[in-house]
Tab-separated table of N, CA and C in Angstrom:
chain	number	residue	atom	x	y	z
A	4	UNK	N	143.047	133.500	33.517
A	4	UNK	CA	142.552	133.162	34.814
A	4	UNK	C	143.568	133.646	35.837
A	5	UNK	N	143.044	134.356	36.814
A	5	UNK	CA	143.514	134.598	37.848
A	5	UNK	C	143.904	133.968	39.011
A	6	UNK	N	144.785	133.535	39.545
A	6	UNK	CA	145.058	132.812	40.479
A	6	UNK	C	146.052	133.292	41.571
A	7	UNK	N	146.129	134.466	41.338
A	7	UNK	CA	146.867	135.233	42.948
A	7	UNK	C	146.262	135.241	43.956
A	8	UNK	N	146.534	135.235	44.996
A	8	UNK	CA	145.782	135.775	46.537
A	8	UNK	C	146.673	136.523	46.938
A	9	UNK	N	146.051	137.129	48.063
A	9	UNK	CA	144.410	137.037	48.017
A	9	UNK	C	143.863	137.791	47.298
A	10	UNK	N	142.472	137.154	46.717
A	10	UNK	CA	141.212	137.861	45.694
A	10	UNK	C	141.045	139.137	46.072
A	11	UNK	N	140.570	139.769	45.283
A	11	UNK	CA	139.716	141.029	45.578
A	11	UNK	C	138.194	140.673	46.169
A	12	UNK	N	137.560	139.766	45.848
A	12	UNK	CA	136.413	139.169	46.655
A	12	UNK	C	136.553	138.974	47.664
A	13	UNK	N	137.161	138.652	48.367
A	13	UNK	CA	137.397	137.907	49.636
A	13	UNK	C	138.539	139.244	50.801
A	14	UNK	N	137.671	139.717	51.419
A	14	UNK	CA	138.599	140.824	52.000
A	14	UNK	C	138.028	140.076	53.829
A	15	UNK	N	139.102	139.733	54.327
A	15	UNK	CA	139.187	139.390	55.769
A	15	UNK	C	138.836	140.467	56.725
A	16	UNK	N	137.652	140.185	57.701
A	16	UNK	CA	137.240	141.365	58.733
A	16	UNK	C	138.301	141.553	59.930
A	17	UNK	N	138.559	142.335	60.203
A	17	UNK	CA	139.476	142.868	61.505
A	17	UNK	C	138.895	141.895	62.745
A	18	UNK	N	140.134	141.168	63.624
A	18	UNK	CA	139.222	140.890	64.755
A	18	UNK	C	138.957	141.299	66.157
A	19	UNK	N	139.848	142.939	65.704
A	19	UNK	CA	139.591	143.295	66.976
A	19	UNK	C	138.185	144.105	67.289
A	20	UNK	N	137.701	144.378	66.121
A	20	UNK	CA	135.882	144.617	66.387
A	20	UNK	C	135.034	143.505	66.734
A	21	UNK	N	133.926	144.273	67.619
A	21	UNK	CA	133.349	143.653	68.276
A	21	UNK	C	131.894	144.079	68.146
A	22	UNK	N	130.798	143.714	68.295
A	22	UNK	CA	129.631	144.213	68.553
A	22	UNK	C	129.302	144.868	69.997
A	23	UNK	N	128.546	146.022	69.596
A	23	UNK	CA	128.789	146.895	71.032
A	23	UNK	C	127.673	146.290	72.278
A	24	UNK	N	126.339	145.625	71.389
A	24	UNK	CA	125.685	145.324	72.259
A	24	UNK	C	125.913	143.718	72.932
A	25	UNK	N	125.588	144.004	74.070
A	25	UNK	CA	125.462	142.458	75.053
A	25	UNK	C	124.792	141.752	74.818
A	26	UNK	N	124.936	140.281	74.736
A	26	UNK	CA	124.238	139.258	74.495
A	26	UNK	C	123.775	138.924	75.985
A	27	UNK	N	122.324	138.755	75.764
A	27	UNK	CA	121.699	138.091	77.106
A	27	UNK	C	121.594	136.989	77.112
A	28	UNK	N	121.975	136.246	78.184
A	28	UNK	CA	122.021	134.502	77.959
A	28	UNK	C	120.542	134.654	78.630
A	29	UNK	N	119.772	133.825	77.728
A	29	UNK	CA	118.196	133.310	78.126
A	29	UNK	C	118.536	132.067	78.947
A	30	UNK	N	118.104	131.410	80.186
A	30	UNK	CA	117.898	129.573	80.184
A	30	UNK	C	117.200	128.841	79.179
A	31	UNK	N	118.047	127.901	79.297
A	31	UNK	CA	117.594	126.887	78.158
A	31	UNK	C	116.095	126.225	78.028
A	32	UNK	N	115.544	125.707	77.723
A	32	UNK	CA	114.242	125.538	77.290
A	32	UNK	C	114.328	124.133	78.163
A	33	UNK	N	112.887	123.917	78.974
A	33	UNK	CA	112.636	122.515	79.351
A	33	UNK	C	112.249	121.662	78.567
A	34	UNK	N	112.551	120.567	78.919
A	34	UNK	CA	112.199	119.447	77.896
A	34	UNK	C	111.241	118.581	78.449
A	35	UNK	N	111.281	118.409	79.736
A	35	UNK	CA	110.224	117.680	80.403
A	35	UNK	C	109.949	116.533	80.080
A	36	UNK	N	111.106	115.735	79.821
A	36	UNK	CA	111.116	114.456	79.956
A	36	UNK	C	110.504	113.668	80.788
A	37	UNK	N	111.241	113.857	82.339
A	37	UNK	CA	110.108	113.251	83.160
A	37	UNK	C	109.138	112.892	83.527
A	38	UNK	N	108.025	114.655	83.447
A	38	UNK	CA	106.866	114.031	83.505
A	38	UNK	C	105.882	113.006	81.732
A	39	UNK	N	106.664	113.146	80.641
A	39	UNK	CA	106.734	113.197	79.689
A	39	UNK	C	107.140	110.874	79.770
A	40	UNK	N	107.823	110.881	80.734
A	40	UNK	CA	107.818	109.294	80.928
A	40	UNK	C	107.026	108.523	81.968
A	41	UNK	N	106.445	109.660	83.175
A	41	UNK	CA	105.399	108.833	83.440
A	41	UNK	C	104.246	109.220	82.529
A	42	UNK	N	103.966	109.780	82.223
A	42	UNK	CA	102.811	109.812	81.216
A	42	UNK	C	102.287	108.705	80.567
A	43	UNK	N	103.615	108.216	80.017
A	43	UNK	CA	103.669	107.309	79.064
A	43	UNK	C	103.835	105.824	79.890
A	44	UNK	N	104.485	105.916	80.850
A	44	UNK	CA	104.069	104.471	81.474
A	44	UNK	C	103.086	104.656	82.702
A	45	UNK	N	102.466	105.437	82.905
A	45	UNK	CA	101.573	105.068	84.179
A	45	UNK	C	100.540	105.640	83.538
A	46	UNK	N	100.071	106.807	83.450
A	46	UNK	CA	99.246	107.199	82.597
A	46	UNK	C	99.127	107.524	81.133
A	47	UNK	N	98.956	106.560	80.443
A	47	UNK	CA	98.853	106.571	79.170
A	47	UNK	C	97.691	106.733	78.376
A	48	UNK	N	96.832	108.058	78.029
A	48	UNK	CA	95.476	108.087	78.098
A	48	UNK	C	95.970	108.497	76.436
A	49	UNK	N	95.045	108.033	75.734
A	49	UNK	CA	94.900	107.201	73.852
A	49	UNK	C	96.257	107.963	73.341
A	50	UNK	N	97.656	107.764	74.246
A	50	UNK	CA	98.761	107.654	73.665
A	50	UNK	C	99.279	109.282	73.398
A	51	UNK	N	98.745	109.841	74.004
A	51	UNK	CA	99.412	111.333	73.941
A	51	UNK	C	100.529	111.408	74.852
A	52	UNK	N	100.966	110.475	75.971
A	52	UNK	CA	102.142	110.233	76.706
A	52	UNK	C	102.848	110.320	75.858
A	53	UNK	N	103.035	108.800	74.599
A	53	UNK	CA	103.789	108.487	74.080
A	53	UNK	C	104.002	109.802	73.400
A	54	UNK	N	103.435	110.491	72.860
A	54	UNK	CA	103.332	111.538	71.956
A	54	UNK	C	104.353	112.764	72.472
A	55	UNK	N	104.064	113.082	73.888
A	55	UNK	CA	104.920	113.952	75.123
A	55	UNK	C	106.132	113.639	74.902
A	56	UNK	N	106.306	112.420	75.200
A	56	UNK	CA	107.835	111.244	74.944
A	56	UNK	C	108.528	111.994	73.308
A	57	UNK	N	108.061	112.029	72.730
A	57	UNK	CA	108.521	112.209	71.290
A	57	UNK	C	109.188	113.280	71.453
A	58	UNK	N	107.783	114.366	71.106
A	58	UNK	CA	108.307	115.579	71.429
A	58	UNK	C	109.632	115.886	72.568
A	59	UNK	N	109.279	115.737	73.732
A	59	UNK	CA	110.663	115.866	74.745
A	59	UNK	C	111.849	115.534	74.058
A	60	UNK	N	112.102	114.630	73.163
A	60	UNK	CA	113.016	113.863	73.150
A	60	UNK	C	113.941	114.792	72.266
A	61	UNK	N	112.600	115.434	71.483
A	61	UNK	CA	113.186	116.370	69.908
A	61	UNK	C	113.701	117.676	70.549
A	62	UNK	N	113.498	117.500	71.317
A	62	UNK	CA	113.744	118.994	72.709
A	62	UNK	C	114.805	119.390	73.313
A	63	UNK	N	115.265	117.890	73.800
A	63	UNK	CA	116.345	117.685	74.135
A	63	UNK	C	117.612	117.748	72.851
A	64	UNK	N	117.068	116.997	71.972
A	64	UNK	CA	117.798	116.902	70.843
A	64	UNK	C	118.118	118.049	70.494
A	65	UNK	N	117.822	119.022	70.387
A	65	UNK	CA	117.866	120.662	69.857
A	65	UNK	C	118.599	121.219	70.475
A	66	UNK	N	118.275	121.238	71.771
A	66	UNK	CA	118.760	121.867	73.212
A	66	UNK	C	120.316	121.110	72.995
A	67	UNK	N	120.692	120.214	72.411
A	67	UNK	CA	121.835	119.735	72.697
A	67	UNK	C	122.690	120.534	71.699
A	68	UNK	N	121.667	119.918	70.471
A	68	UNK	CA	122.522	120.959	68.978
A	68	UNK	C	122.507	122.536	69.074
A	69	UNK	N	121.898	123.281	69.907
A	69	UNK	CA	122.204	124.572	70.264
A	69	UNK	C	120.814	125.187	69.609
A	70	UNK	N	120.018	125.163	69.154
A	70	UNK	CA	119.243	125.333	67.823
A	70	UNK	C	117.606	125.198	69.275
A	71	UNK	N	117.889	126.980	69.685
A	71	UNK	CA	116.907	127.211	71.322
A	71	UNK	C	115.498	127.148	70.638
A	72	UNK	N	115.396	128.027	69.268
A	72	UNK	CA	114.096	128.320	68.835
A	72	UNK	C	113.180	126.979	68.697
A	73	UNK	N	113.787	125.667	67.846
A	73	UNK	CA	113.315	124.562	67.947
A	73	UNK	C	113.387	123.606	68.802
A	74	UNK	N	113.607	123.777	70.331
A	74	UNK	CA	114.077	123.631	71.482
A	74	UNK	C	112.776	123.633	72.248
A	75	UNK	N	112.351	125.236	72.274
A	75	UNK	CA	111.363	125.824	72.986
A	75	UNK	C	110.079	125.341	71.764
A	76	UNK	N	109.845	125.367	70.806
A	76	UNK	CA	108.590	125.196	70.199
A	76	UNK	C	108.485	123.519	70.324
A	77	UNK	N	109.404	122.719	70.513
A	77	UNK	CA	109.223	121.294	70.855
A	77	UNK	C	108.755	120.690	71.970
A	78	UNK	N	109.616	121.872	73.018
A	78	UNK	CA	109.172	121.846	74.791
A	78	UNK	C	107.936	122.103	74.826
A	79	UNK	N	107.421	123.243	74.281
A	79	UNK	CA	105.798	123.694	74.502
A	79	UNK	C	104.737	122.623	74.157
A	80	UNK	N	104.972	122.124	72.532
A	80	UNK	CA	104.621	120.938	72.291
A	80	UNK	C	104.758	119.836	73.099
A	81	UNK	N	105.412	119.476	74.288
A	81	UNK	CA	105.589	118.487	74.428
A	81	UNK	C	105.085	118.605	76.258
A	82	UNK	N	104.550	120.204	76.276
A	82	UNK	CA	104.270	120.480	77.776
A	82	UNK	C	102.504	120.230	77.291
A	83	UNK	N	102.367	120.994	76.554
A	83	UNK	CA	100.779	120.999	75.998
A	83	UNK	C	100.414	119.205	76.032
A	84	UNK	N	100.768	118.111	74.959
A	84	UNK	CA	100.758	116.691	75.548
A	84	UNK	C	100.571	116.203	76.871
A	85	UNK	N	101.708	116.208	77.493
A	85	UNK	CA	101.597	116.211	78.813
A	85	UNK	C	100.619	116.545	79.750
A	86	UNK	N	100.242	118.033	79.860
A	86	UNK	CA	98.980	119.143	80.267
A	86	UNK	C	97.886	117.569	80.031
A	87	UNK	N	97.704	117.333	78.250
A	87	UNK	CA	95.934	116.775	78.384
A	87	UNK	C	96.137	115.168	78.546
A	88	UNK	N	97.332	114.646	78.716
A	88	UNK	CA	97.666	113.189	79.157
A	88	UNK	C	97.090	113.151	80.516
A	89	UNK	N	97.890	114.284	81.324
A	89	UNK	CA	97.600	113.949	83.244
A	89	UNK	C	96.223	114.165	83.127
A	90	UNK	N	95.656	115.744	82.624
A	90	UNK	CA	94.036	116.128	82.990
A	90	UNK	C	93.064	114.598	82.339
A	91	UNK	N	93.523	114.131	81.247
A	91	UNK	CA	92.284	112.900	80.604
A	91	UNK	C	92.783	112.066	81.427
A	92	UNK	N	93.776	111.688	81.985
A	92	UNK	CA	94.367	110.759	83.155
A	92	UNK	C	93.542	110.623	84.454
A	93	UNK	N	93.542	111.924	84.765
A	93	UNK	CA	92.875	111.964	85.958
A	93	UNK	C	91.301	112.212	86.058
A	94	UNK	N	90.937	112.937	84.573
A	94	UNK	CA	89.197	113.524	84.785
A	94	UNK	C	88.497	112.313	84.722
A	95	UNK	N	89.151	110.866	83.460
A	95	UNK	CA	87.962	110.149	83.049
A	95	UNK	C	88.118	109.438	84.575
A	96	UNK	N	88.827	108.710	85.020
A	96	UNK	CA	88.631	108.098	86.214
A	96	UNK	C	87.572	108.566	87.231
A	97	UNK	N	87.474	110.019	87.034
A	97	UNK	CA	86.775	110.164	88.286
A	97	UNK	C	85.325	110.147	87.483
A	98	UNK	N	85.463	110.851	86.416
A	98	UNK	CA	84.132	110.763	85.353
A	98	UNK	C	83.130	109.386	85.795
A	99	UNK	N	84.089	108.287	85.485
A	99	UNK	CA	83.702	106.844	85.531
A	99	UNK	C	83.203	106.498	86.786
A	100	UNK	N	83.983	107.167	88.295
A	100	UNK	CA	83.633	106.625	88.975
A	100	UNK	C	82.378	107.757	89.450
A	101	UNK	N	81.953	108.730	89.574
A	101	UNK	CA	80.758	109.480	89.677
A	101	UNK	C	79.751	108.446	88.861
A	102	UNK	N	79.728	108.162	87.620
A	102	UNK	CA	78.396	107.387	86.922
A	102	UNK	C	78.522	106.349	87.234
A	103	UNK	N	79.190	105.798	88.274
A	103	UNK	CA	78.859	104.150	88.579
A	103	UNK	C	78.442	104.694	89.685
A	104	UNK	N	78.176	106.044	90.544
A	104	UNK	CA	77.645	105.711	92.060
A	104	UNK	C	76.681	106.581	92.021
A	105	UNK	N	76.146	107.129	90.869
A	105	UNK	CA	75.008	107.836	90.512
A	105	UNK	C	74.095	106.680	89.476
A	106	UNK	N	74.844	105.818	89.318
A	106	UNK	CA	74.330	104.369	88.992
A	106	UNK	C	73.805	103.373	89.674
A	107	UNK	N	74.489	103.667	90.482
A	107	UNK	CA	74.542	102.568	91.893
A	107	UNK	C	72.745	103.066	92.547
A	108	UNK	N	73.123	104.169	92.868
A	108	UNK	CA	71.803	105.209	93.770
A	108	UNK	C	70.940	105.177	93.017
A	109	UNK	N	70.598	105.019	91.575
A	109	UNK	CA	69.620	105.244	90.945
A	109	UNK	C	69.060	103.760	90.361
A	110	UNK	N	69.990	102.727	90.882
A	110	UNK	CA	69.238	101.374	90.641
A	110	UNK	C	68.688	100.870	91.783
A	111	UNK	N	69.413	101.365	93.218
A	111	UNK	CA	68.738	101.193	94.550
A	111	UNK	C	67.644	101.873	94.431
A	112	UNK	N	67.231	103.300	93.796
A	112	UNK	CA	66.071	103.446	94.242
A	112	UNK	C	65.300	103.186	93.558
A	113	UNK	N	65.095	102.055	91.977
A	113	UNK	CA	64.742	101.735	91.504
A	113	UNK	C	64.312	99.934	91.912
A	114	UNK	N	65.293	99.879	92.531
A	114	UNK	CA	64.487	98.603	93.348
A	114	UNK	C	63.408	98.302	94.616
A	115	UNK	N	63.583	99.707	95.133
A	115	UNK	CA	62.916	100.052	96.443
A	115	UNK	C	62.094	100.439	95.647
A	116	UNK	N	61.408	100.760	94.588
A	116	UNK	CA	59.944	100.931	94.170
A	116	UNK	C	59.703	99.476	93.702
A	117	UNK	N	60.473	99.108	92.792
A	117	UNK	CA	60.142	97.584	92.518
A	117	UNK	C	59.496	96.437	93.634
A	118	UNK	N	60.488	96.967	94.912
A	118	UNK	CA	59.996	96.084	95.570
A	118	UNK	C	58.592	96.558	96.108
A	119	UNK	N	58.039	97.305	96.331
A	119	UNK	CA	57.378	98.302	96.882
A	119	UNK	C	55.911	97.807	95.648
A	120	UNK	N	56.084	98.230	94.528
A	120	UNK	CA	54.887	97.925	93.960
A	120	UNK	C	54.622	95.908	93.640
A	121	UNK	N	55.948	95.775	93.961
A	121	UNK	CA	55.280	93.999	93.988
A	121	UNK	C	54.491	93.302	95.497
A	122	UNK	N	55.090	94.077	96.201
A	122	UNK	CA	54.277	93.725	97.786
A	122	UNK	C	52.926	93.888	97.734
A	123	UNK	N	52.674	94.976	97.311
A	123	UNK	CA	51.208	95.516	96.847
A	123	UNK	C	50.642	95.142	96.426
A	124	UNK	N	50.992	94.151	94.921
A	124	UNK	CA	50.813	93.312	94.134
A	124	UNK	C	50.081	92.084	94.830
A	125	UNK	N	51.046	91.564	95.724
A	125	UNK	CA	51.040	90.184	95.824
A	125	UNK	C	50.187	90.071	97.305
A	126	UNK	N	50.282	91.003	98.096
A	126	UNK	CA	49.508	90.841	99.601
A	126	UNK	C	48.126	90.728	99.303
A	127	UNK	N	47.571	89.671	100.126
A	127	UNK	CA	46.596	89.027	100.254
A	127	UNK	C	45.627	90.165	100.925
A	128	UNK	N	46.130	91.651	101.242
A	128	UNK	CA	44.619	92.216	101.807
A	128	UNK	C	43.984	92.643	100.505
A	129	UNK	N	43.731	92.852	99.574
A	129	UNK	CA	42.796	92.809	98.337
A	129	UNK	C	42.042	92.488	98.057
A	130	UNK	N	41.591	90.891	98.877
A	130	UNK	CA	41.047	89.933	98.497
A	130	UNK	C	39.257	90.845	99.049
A	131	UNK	N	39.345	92.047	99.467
A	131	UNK	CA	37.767	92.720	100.060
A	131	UNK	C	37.413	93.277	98.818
């Protein structure tokens, strides 16, 4: 058994080489926490806030450990959440309130015949 150093396996790289090309610093990936916490407490539509919340969080988490690729595919995930939290946030409300006043109008004019064929009904000029 061999036990000199250094090995023949193990040959140390020079450090005065360098790679010739430039590294481009990208910005870091959003995490979108924020809107990602009101989601989750003001509009919380069947819990995809909470869901936003998660994701962001794993986003951040990445973004911290350096590790951009699972950074950005967490952010997207966690922008996409967000995206159908606010839109179901905001569409059913109005959804709801259109069929209560297309509800409203269509039982008024359902009483204005009601009333309309009971007058008819009940007035005493018939009696010829």
């Amino acid at each position: 058994m061999d036990t000199s150093y250094p090995r023949e396996d193990y040959l140390p790289t020079p450090a005065h080489k360098r790679d010739a090309a430039p590294t481009v610093l990208s910005p870091p990936p959003r995490d979108h926490l924020i809107w990602s916490i009101f989601n989750t407490i003001y509009m919380n539509f069947c819990c995809l806030g909470f869901v936003a919340l998660a994701f962001s969080v794993k986003a951040r988490d990445r973004k911290v450990a350096g590790d951009v690729e699972a950074a950005q595919r967490f952010s997207s995930k966690a922008k996409c959440y967000n995206a159908l939290a606010t839109a179901g946030s905001v569409v059913l409300p109005l959804l709801l309130v259109a069929l209560v006043i297309t509800g409203v109008i269509h039982l008024s004019k359902l009483t204005q015949e009601s009333i309309g064929f009971f007058t008819y009904q009940l007035s005493g000029t018939d009696e010829e």
